[in-house]
Coordinates of C-alpha atoms in Angstrom, one line a residue:
X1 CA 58.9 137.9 -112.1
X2 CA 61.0 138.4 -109.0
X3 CA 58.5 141.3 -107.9
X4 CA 55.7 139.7 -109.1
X5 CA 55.9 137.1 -106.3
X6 CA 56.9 139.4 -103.5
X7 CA 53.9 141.4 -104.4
X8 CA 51.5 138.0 -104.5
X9 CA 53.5 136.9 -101.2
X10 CA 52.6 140.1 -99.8
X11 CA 48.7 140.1 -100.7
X12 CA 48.7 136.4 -99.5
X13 CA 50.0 137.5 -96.0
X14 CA 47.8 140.5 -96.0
X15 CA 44.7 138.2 -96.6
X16 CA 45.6 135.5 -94.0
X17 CA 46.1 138.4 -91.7
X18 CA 42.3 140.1 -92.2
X19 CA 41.1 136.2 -91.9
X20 CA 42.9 136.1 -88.2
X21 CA 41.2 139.4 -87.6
X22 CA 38.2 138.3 -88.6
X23 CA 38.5 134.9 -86.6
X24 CA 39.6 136.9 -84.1
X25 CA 36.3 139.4 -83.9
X26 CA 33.8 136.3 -84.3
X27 CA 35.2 134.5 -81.3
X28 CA 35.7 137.8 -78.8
X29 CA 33.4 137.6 -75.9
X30 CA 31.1 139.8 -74.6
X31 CA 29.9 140.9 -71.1
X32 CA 26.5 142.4 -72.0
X33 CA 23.1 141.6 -73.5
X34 CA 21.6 144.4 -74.8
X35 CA 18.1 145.2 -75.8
X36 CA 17.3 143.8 -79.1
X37 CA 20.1 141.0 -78.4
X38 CA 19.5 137.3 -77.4
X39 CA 21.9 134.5 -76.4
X40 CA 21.1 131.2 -78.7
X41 CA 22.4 127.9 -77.5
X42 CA 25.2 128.4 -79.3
X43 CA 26.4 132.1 -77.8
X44 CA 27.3 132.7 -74.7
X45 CA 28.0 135.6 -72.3
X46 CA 31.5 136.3 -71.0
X47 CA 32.5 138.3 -67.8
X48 CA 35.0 140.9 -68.7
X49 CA 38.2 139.4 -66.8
X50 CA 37.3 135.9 -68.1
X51 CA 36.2 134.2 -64.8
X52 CA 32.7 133.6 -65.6
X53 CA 30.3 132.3 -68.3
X54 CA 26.5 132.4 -68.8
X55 CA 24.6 130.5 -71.8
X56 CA 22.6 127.2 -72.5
X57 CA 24.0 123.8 -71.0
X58 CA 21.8 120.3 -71.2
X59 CA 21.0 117.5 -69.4
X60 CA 19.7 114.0 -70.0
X61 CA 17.4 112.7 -68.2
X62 CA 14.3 110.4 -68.3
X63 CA 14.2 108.7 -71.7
X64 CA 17.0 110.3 -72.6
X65 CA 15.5 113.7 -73.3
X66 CA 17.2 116.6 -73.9
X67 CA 16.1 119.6 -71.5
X68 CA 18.1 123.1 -71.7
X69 CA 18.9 125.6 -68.9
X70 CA 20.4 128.8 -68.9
X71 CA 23.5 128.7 -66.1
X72 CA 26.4 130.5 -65.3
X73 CA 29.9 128.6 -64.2
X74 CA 33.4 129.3 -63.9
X75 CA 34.9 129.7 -67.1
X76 CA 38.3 128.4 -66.7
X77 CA 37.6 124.7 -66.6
X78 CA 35.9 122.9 -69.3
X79 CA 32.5 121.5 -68.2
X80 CA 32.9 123.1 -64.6
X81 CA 30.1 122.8 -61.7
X82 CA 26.9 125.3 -62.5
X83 CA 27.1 128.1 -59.8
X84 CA 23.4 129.7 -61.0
X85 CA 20.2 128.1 -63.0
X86 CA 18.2 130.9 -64.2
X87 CA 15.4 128.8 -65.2
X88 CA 15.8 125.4 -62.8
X89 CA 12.2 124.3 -62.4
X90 CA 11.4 125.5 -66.5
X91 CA 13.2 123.7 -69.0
X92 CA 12.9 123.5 -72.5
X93 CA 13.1 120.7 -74.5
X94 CA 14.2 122.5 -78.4
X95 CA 18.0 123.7 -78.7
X96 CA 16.0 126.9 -80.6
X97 CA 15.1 128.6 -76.7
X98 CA 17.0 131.9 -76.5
X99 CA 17.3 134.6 -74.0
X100 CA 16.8 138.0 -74.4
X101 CA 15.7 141.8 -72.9
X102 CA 12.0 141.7 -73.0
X103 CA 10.2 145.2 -74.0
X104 CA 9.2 145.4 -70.4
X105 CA 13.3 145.4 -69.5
X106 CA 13.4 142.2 -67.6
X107 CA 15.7 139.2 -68.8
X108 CA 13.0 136.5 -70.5
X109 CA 13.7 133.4 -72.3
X110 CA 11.6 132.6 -74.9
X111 CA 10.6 128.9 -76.0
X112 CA 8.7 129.0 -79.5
X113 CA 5.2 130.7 -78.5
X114 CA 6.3 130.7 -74.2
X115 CA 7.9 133.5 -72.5
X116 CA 9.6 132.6 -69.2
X117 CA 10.5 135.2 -67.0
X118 CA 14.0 135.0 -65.5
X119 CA 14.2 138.5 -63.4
X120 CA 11.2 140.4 -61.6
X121 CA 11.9 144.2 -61.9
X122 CA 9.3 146.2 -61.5
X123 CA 8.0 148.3 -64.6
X124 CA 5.1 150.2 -63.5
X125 CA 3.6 149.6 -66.8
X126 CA 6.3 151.2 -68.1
X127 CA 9.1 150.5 -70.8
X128 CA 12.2 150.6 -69.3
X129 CA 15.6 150.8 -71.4
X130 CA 17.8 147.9 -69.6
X131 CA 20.8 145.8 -69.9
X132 CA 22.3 142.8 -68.7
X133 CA 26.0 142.0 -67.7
X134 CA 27.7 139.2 -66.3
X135 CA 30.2 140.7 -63.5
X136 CA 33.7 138.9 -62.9
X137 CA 32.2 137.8 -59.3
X138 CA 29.1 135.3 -61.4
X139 CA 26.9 137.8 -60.9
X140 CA 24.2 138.4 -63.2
X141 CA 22.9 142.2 -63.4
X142 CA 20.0 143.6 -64.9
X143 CA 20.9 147.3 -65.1
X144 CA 18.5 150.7 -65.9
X145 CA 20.0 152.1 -68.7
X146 CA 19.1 155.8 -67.6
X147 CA 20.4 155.7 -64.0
X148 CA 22.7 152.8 -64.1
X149 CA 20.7 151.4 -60.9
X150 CA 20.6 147.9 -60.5
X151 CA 17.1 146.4 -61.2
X152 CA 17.9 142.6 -60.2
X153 CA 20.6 140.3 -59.6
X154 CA 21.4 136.6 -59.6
X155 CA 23.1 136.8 -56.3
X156 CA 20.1 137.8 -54.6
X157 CA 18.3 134.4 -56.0
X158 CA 21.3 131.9 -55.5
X159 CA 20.7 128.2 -56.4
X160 CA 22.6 125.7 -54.9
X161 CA 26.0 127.6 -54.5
X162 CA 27.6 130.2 -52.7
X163 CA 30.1 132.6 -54.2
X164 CA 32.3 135.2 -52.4
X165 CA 30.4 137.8 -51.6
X166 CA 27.1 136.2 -51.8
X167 CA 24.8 136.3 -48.7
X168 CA 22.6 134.0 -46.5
X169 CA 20.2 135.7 -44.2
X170 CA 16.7 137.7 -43.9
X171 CA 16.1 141.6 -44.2
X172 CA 13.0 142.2 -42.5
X173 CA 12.3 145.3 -44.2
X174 CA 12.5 144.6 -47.6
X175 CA 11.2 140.9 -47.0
X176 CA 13.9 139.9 -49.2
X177 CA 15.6 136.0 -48.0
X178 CA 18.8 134.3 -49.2
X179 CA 19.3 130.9 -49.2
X180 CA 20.6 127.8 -50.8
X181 CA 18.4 125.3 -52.5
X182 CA 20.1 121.6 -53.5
X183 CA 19.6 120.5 -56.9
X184 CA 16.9 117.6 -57.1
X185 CA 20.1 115.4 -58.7
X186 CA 23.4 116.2 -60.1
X187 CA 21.9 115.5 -63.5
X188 CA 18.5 117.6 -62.5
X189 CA 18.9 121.2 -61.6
X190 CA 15.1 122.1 -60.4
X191 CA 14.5 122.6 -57.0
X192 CA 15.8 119.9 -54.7
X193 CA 14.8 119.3 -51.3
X194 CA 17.7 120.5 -49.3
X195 CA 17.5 124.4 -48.0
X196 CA 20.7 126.1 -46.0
X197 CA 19.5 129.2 -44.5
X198 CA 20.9 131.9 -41.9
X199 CA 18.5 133.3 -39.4
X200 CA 19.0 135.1 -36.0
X201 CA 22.9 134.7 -35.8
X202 CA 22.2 131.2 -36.7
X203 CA 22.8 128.4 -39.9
X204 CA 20.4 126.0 -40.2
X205 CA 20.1 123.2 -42.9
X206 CA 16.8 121.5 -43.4
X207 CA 14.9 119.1 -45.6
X208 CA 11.5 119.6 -47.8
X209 CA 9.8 118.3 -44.9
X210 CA 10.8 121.4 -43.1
X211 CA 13.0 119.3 -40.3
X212 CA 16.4 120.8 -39.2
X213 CA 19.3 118.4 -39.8
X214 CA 22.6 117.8 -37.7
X215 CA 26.3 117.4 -39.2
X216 CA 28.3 114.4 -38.0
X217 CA 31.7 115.7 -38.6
X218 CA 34.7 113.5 -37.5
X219 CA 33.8 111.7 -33.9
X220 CA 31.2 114.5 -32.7
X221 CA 27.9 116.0 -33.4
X222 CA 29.0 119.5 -35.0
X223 CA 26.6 122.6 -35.1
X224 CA 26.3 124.2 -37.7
X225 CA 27.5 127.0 -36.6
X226 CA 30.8 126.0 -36.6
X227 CA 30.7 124.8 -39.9
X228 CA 30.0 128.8 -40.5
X229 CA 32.8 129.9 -38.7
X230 CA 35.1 127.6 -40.1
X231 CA 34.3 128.6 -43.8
X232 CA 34.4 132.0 -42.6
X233 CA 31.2 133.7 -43.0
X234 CA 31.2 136.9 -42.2
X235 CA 27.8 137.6 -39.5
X236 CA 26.1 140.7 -39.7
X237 CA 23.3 140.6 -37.9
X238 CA 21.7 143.8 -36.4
X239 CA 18.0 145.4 -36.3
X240 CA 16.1 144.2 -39.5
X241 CA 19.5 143.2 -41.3
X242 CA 20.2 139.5 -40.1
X243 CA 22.7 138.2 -42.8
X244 CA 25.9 136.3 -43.4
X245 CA 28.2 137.2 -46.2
X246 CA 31.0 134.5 -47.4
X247 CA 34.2 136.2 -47.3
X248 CA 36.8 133.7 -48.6
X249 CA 38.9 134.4 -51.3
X250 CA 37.7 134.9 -54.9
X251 CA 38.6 132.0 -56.3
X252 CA 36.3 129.8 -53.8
X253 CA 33.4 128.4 -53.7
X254 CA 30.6 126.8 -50.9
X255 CA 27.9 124.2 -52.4
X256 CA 25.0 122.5 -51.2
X257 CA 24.5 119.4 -52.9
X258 CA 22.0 117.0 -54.0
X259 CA 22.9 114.5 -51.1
X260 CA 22.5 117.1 -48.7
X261 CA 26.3 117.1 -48.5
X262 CA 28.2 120.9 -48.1
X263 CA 31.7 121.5 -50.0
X264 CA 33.7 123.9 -49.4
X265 CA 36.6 124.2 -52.6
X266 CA 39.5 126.5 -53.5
X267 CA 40.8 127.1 -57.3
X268 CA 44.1 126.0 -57.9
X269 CA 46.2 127.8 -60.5
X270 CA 49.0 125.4 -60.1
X271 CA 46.9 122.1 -60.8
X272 CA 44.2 123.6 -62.7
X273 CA 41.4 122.0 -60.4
X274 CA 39.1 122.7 -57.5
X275 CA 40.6 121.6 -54.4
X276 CA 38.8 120.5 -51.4
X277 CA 39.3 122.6 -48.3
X278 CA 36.6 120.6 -46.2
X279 CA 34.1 118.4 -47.5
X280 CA 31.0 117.8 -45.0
X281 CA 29.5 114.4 -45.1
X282 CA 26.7 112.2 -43.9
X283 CA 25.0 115.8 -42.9
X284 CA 21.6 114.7 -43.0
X285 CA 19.1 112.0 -41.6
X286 CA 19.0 109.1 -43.7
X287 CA 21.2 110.8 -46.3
X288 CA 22.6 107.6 -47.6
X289 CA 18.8 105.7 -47.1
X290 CA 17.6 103.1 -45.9
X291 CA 19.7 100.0 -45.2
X292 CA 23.0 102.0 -45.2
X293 CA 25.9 102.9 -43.5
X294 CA 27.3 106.8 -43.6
X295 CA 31.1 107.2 -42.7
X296 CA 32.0 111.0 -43.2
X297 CA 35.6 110.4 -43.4
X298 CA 35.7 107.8 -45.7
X299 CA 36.3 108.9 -49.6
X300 CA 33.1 106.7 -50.5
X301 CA 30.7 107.9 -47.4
X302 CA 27.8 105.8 -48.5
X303 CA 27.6 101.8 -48.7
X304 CA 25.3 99.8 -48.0
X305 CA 24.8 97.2 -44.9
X306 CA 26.2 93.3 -45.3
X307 CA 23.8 91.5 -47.6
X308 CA 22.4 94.4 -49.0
X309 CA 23.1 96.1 -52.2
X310 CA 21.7 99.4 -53.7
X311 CA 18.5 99.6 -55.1
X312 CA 19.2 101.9 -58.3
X313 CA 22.8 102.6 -58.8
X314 CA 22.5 105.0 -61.1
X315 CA 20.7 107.4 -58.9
X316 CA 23.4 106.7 -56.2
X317 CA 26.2 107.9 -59.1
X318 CA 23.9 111.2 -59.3
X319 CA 23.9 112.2 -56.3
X320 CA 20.1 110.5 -55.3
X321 CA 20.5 108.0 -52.2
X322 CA 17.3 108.5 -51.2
X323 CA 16.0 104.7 -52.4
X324 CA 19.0 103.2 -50.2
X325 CA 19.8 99.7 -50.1
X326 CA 17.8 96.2 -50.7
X327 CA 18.4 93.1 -49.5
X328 CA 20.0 90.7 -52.0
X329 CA 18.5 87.7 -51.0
X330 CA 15.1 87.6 -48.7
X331 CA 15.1 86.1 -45.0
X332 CA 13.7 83.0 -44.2
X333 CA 12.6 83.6 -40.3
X334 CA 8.5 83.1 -41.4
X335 CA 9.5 79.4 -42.9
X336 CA 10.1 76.3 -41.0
X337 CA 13.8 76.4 -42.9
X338 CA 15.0 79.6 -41.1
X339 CA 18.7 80.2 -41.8
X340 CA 19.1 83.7 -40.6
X341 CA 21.5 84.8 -38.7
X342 CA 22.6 87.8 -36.9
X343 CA 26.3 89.6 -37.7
X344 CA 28.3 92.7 -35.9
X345 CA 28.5 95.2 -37.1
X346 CA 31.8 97.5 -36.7
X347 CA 30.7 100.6 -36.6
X348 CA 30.6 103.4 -33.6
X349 CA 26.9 105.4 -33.6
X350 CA 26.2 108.3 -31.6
X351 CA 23.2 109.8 -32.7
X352 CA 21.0 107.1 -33.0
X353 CA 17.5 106.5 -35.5
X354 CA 14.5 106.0 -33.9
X355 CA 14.2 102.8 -32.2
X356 CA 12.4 100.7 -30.2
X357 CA 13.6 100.4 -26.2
X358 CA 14.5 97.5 -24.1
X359 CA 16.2 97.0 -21.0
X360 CA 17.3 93.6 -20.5
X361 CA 20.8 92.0 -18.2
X362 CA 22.7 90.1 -21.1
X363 CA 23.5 90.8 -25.1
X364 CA 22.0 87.1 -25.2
X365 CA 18.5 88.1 -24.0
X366 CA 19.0 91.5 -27.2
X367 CA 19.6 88.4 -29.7
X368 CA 16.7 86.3 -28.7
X369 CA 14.0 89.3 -28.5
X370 CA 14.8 90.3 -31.9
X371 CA 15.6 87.0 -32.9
X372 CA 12.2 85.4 -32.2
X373 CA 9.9 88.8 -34.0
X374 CA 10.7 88.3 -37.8
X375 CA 10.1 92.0 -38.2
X376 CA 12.9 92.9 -36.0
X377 CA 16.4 93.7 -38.7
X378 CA 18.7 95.2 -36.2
X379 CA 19.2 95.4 -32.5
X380 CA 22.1 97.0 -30.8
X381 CA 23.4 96.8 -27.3
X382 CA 25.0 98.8 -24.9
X383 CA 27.2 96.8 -22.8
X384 CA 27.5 99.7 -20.1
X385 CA 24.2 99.9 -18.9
X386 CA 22.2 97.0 -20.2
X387 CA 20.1 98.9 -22.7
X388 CA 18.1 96.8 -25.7
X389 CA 17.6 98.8 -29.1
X390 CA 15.8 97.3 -31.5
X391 CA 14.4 98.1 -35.5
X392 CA 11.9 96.6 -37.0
X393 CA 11.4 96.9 -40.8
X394 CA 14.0 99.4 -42.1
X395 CA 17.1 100.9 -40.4
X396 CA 17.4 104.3 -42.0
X397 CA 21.2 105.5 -42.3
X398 CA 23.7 104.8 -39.5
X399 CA 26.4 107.1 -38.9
X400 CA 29.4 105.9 -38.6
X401 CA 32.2 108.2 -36.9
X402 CA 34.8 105.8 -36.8
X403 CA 37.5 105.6 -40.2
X404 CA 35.5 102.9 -41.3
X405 CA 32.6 100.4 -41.9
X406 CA 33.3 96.6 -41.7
X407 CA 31.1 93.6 -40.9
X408 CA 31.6 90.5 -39.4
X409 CA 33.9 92.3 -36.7
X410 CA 32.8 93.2 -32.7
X411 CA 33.9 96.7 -32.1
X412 CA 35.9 97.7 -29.0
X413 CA 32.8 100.5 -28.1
X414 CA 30.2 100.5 -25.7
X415 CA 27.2 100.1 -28.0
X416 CA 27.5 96.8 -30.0
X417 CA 24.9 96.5 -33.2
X418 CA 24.0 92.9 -34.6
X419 CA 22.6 92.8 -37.8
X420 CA 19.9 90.1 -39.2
X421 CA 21.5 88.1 -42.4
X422 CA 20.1 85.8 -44.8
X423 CA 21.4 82.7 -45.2
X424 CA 23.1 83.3 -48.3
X425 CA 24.7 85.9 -47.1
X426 CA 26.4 84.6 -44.0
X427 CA 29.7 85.1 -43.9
X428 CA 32.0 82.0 -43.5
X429 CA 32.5 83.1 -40.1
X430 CA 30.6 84.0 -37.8
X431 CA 32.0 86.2 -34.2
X432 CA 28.8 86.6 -32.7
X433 CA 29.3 83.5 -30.6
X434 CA 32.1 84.1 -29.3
X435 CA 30.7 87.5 -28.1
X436 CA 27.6 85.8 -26.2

C-alpha cells in the first residue's frame, strides 16, 4: 500500500511537472515573425533580451470606439509609453486584425477583406523569402532570408520618439529623411501636427503650418540647438550625409509630444520608473491656447488667465490645448451697466504675441485706450520707455519665465500687463489703483 502511494505520488509530481513545462512553452516569447505566421491581438512579439515588445494596443476615442494599432514599447513596465505606431493614420476598428509576412515579403496587416501595408521593400515583382524581428534596441527589422540584408526598418520611420541610436537628419543621396512626428493626442496616435527635424547642422521644430517654433526654457529664449547639445546628439553632418544620431545611454529615451512639449527620460532600475532628466515646456506658439498663461518651470505649465476657464478639459488631460481658455462669465463694456475692470497680471514676458503698438507718457493713458475699445482684452506697458501694447479679441499663450503665474499682483519688471475682467470675476481687491 506503502509503494502504491509513492508510486501515485510520484506520477502526480511527474504530471504537475509536464503541466509547468507546458505552461512554460505556451507563455515563452518570441523575437521573430516568420512567413506563414501572424500576430493576433492577443500575441505579441518579444525582443530577445526582454527590453522590447511589439503587438496590438487600443484606444478610445470618439463615441467610445475601439480602434487597434500595432506599436512597440518598452517591455519592462506595464502599460508603458508607445515608442513606434506601425499603422498611426490606419486603424482598425475589429480585435480580429492581425499582422503578418505578405507573399510579396513585406510586413502587412490585414483587416477582414483590407491589406494595409506596414514596410515598403522593394520586390521587383518578385517573391521574396523574409522575416521580421524585433531587436533589443525597438527596432523592427524586416530581414531577406537569403542574404540576411536588411529590407526595412522601424527606426528609419520613427513616430513620435527617439531611441538611442535612432537618427534625425537628411541623406541627400538616397532621399531618405528622419524625423519626429507628435501624436494628434495622447489618446490618438495618427499624425499630429508637430515635426522635429535636423537639417544643415541644425534642429528645428515646427508646426503643420510649416512655421519654426522657439523654446522658452528657464528666463531666456533657448535655441534649439542647445537643446541638442544638451541631450547629446551626436552631429554628423558631411557631403550628402547631414544627420544627428542620439547617443545617450540605452535605457533612454527623447519624445515629442502632442503639446508640442520635448522629454527627455532615463530608466530607473532602482524605482522602476522613467525619470525625467529635462522636460522642455511651453516650446511652441500658443501651445497652451488662447486665453492662457505658459510657465515652463511650473509642474502644471498650462492655466488659464483670471476669469477664464478651459474650454474642454478633457482634451487639456490628453495632451490637446489647442481650444485654450473661455471666459466664464461675458463682459459688459457694450451695455450702459459696464462693470469691467482691468487686473495685473504677474507674470514676466519676453517674447511677446502679436500686438497692436502704442506710444503713449503714462500707464494711465494704456488703461484708457484699451479701456474705452470694447475689443481691446489686454494691454501691457513698459514702464522704461513708455511703450503701449494692446490685444484685441484673443491673447494667444503668454510665456511666463518667472516660477509662477498669479493675478491680482503688479510685478517688479519692466513690462506691466493689465488684463480686462468681468464683473463677476473681480477680485475683492483690486491693485491697479494704486499702480496709476
Amino acid at each position: 500500500m506503502a509503494l502504491a502511494s509513492k508510486i501515485i505520488s510520484v506520477l502526480v509530481l511527474s504530471l504537475f511537472c509536464c503541466l509547468d513545462m507546458l505552461c512554460v512553452n505556451a507563455t515563452s516569447y518570441r523575437e521573430m515573425l516568420v512567413m506563414g505566421q501572424s500576430v493576433g491581438n492577443s500575441d505579441t512579439l518579444v525582443s530577445k533580451g526582454g527590453n522590447y515588445e511589439l503587438g496590438f494596443f487600443t484606444r478610445n476615442r470618439e463615441n467610445s470606439i475601439k480602434y487597434y494599432y500595432v506599436g512597440i514599447w518598452f517591455k519592462k513596465v506595464a502599460n508603458d509609453k508607445i515608442v513606434w505606431v506601425a499603422n498611426r493614420d490606419y486603424e482598425p476598428q475589429t480585435s480580429s486584425a492581425f499582422l503578418t509576412i505578405h507573399d510579396d515579403g513585406n510586413i502587412v496587416i490585414i483587416d477582414g477583406g483590407m491589406i494595409r501595408y506596414v514596410t515598403g521593400a522593394p520586390s521587383n515583382n518578385n517573391r521574396i523569402s523574409t522575416y521580421a524581428t524585433l531587436l533589443d534596441t525597438g527596432n523592427l527589422v524586416l530581414v531577406n532570408k537569403s542574404n540576411q540584408v536588411i529590407l526595412w526598418q522601424s527606426f528609419d520611420n520613427p513616430t513620435d520618439t527617439l531611441l538611442p541610436g535612432m537618427t534625425l537628419g537628411h541623406d541627400t543621396y538616397t532621399g531618405r529623411t528622419w524625423s519626429l512626428r507628435s501624436w494628434k493626442r495622447t489618446d490618438d496616435p495618427s499624425t499630429g501636427p508637430f515635426t522635429l527635424r535636423y537639417d544643415s547642422g541644425f534642429g528645428y521644430l515646427s508646426d503643420s503650418n510649416g512655421s519654426n517654433v522657439v523654446w522658452i526654457n528657464d528666463d531666456s529664449d533657448v535655441p534649439i540647438q542647445e537643446i541638442f547639445n544638451q541631450v547629446d546628439f551626436k552631429l554628423k553632418p558631411s557631403y550628402g550625409l547631414n544627420y544627428a544620431t542620439l547617443t545617450i545611454n540605452s535605457n533612454s529615451r527623447f519624445i515629442l509630444e502632442a503639446s508640442g512639449d520635448l522629454k527627455y527620460q532615463a530608466w530607473s532600475e532602482e524605482y522602476r520608473q522613467w525619470i525625467f532628466l529635462q522636460f522642455y515646456q511651453c516650446v511652441t506658439n500658443n501651445s497652451c491656447g488662447h486665453f492662457s498663461v505658459c510657465t515652463p518651470k511650473a509642474v502644471d505649465a498650462c492655466q488659464c488667465l483670471y476669469g477664464f476657464e478651459k474650454y474642454d478639459s478633457d482634451s487639456w488631460s490628453k495632451g490637446d490645448r489647442s481650444a485654450g481658455c473661455v471666459r466664464i462669465n461675458k463682459l459688459s463694456c457694450n451695455t450702459n451697466n459696464n462693470k469691467d475692470e482691468f487686473h495685473p497680471l504677474n507674470i514676466s514676458v519676453k517674447s511677446l504675441p502679436h500686438h497692436v503698438h502704442r506710444q503713449v507718457d503714462k500707464l494711465s493713458q494704456c488703461n484708457d485706450i484699451c479701456f474705452t475699445n470694447c475689443s481691446c482684452v489686454l494691454y501691457a506697458y513698459d514702464i522704461s520707455n513708455g511703450n503701449c501694447m494692446l490685444w484685441n479679441d484673443q491673447v494667444p499663450t503668454l510665456k511666463n519665465t518667472s516660477t509662477e503665474y498669479a493675478y491680482n499682483n503688479i510685478n517688479n519688471y519692466n513690462l506691466k500687463f493689465f488684463l480686462r475682467v468681468a464683473g463677476p470675476d473681480r477680485p475683492s481687491t483690486s491693485k491697479l489703483k494704486e499702480f496709476l
